[in-house]
Amino acid sequence: MSGFSAELIDYLEGRITFEEFDRRRDERKTEDSEEFTEDESKPSTSAQAKANIEDGVSPGVQQAFASILGETVEAASSEEDSLSYIDDEDDRDYNVEKEEAVKGMTKKRKKRLRQGGKRGLKSKLKGEEEEEEDDDDNNMTVGDVFKLEMELNRENRKLMKGRRHGSKLPQALRGLMGEANIRYARGEKEDAILMCMEIIRQSPLAYEPSTLAMIYEDNQDMDSLQFGAYAAHLNPSDCEEWIRLAEMSVEQDNIRQAIICYSQSWPSFPAAIKYDPTNVRYLWELSLQMRLGEHKQCMDGYRKILSVLPLEDGEQFMQLSKDMAKSYYESNDLPSALSVVEEGLARHPGLVSDDFINMAAELYICSRQYKEALQVLVKFANVALIRAESQSESTALSQKDVGPEEQQKEGEEDSKSNTAEDTVAEDSCEILDVQVPDSVPVDLRAKLIVCLIHLNVFTPPEGLVSSLMEQSPEEIGDLYLDIAEAYLEQGRYTSALPLLSALVVSEKYDLAVVWLQHAECLKALGHMKEAAESYTKVVEMAPVHLEARLSLATVQQQLGRMDCALKALESMYDSDTLAQDSSAAQKELKLLLHRSTLLKTQGQMEDYLDTMITMISMLLKVAMQRAKVCVHSVTLAGQNHLRLVKVEDVLPEIADHESAYLDNMCKTNILSKEDWWQLLLSCLLGLCDLKRYEEVDLLVESAMEFYSFYDNKPRRKELEFFGLSSTILNQNYYKAYNYIRLMLIEDVDLPQFWNIFHQLTISSQHQRHHRFCLRLLLKHPDNHALCVLCGHNAMVSGSFKHALGQYVQALKTHPENPLHSLYVGLTFFHMASQKYVAKRHALVLQGFSFLWRYVELRGECQESMYNLGRALHQMGLTHLAIHYYQKALSLPAWKLDGISDDQVDLRREIVFNLSLIYQASGNMEVARQLIRTHCTV
């Protein structure tokens, strides 16, 4: 530490504070500046004079290039130059400065070359010296010298610009940093850490305390990477540090951070690849991107490498192109793969190998560019195509008889147009034969056959296919299959059948996919029995192959084997797989749909409904859980069938019904909502045909819980009608009342709803409809049917005054209706029949007055006479009642459309009431005679 200043030593040893150290340093600098000012005040003999310019070039430059060329230049002397200062090589100061400059330049160049930088000035000067030594005429003009001087200045600026790192560590802390490094070298790591922390505290933007990263790395501490990253960000031009951090990141499996570090170490990677094509570090970065799954970024990097690779590195270019094309092909990016392959074919045609040709042909075939694939095979595999004589060739033959001068004139006029026309004509000419060298591999031969087949050229490939089939399918079975698939796509089933037949009998290619192609070929040729056997083989090898099952069922149905067809359409998956796998659920739905169609055509309704319930339960899974409806299996006549049952203690499998509904929709989206609706209607009608009304009601209830059906108002209405009909037919009047009540709330003016409502209230024998009608009457006071119904309810419950009020209101609105007069008259009679009545006679008179009005409006008929006689009978006027009963008995019954005569005939009711009167009077003979005459069954 003897080279340090006194105040720095005192500060490092802790004798003074930092403020005292700063003050002493400023005082010392002031003293040094004063001494320097005194030295400058003395006269100087080295003032720089104006240089002599000759031909626009300074003497210094002339002297520099003279030394480069090995010549000597005499210094010009004049009166002005006598006072100027010119450096002499014998001058010691000049030599010292020159040596220091050379040493500094050499040191910086070595460092730059060690860090992988660009070629510098030294390489250019060396090349120019070699060229000048080989050239006999080394006379340089002034322009050449000026150009070289400008080049020197540019290179010098580039070098100096790259070396200007600029330390941000204050001068006062550099000694402390050096002491920290010394302590670290001695092994005193704790002291070194404290010193570095102090430097970071006082100068946080300085990168020199990166010693901390090395200390922590020696201690195997994870913080070493973080401190190294801080230092690298503060000194981003240190490429070696970035690379070291990248390697550490890879060791810690932090791939993304490693990629960032590698990217920082190459600000301009094309130059790195250009001067070092085998740059392993950049390729390592691309491999890291591939590990992260960043396929696009990796491929873009490889493309940039291809763009800067020189022509001399053709092997590396082709290998990289092949790898890129393979990667693009695996990611299903055929256009990008083709562009890479086409670039390789165009740039290095002499380095194209058989593997590269095979890959190019495969990519063109996958892209259905068969002409381009054929051109590649013709150009690079030496395949010769013998075509029919084109029009241009026949024209050329016909012009042999014409003079040479005329031919030359016509050729000059048509040279441009004939070039394009000949190309088109050559492609359109028919291919008669194909000549393939023996050296062409069998893979390329197969590609050639496939291209010709897709170009509708069938005769020339026959010989190639025959020679290909001489080889064992165990070795080249994949080529057999490619050619067979090409024949199948073109509809050449006869040509494809021998290839597929050879494959299915082999051991290596006894596969389901080959048997499927074989079955389809047989089916297209009309060999149904053989096709059924092949399809059965496919189903045995791949039980979950949907298309094979459907095709097998179709073939068996055409052969009349319905049982075999139904067996082929049996379920493929269990319930657990269907609940977890969406793809399996979709395949199962397609299979069940075909099975249901086949069962319905065969008239097997029970099995058909089992299939329909299975499908619909997959759609309404969540809805059935909310409705507490389950599908149970029951045994009937030795066979298992499905039934819908109501279960009260069912717990939902999934708490979130919304997410379960969305997941279920993903599994069943192979059918549209309209298709599902039609399937539901078909299932409901099928259940009604089998009189399974209770299951119809449960299925409707489940469908009402399904959002897609309930949100659609017309469909919701139709489901409500199904539910109402099923509950009435099932005599579940309590539930039917709930349906009709909802319908009346939405449409209170429809008479059909009121008729059904009356039937249900009569059959259900419940009184809960009274309050419903009263509440509805408050909302719709002008509704006639509701007014009469409320009057009936009041009459039945004994509220005669309330009933009278409702009937009178109905009579006011419809005075010509005879029933309203009847209702009012009967109400008066009921009021008069009560025990405690103040004006009984007045009530009776009013009642009779409304009854006679009823008779006038209705006319004298069996019904009116019977009602009048019944009223008199109720009041105890039996002698008058007998008269009207006998009169009603003599009148015929009404004839009503849609109702049988027995239902509207009142003779039995009349005779029964007459018999009661005669029995009460003691005339039993007449009562028996009436009963025997009119009431005998």
GROMACS .gro file of C-alpha atoms in nm, residues 217 220 222 224-225 243-255 257-258 262 284 288 291:
model
   24
  217GLU     CA    1  -1.991  -1.854  -0.565
  220GLN     CA    2  -2.182  -2.209  -0.300
  222MET     CA    3  -2.738  -1.891  -0.440
  224SER     CA    4  -2.390  -1.526  -0.627
  225LEU     CA    5  -2.610  -1.529  -0.937
  243ILE     CA    6  -2.201  -1.591  -2.064
  244ARG     CA    7  -2.090  -1.698  -1.716
  245LEU     CA    8  -2.429  -1.592  -1.576
  246ALA     CA    9  -2.607  -1.784  -1.852
  247GLU     CA   10  -2.417  -2.100  -1.766
  248MET     CA   11  -2.500  -2.056  -1.398
  249SER     CA   12  -2.868  -2.007  -1.486
  250VAL     CA   13  -2.869  -2.329  -1.686
  251GLU     CA   14  -2.718  -2.513  -1.390
  252GLN     CA   15  -3.004  -2.379  -1.174
  253ASP     CA   16  -3.258  -2.481  -1.444
  254ASN     CA   17  -3.361  -2.119  -1.502
  255ILE     CA   18  -3.381  -2.148  -1.878
  257GLN     CA   19  -3.295  -1.620  -1.756
  258ALA     CA   20  -3.018  -1.809  -1.938
  262TYR     CA   21  -2.706  -1.518  -2.386
  284TRP     CA   22  -2.696  -2.325  -2.738
  288LEU     CA   23  -3.267  -2.341  -2.478
  291ARG     CA   24  -3.658  -2.646  -2.442
   0.00000   0.00000   0.00000
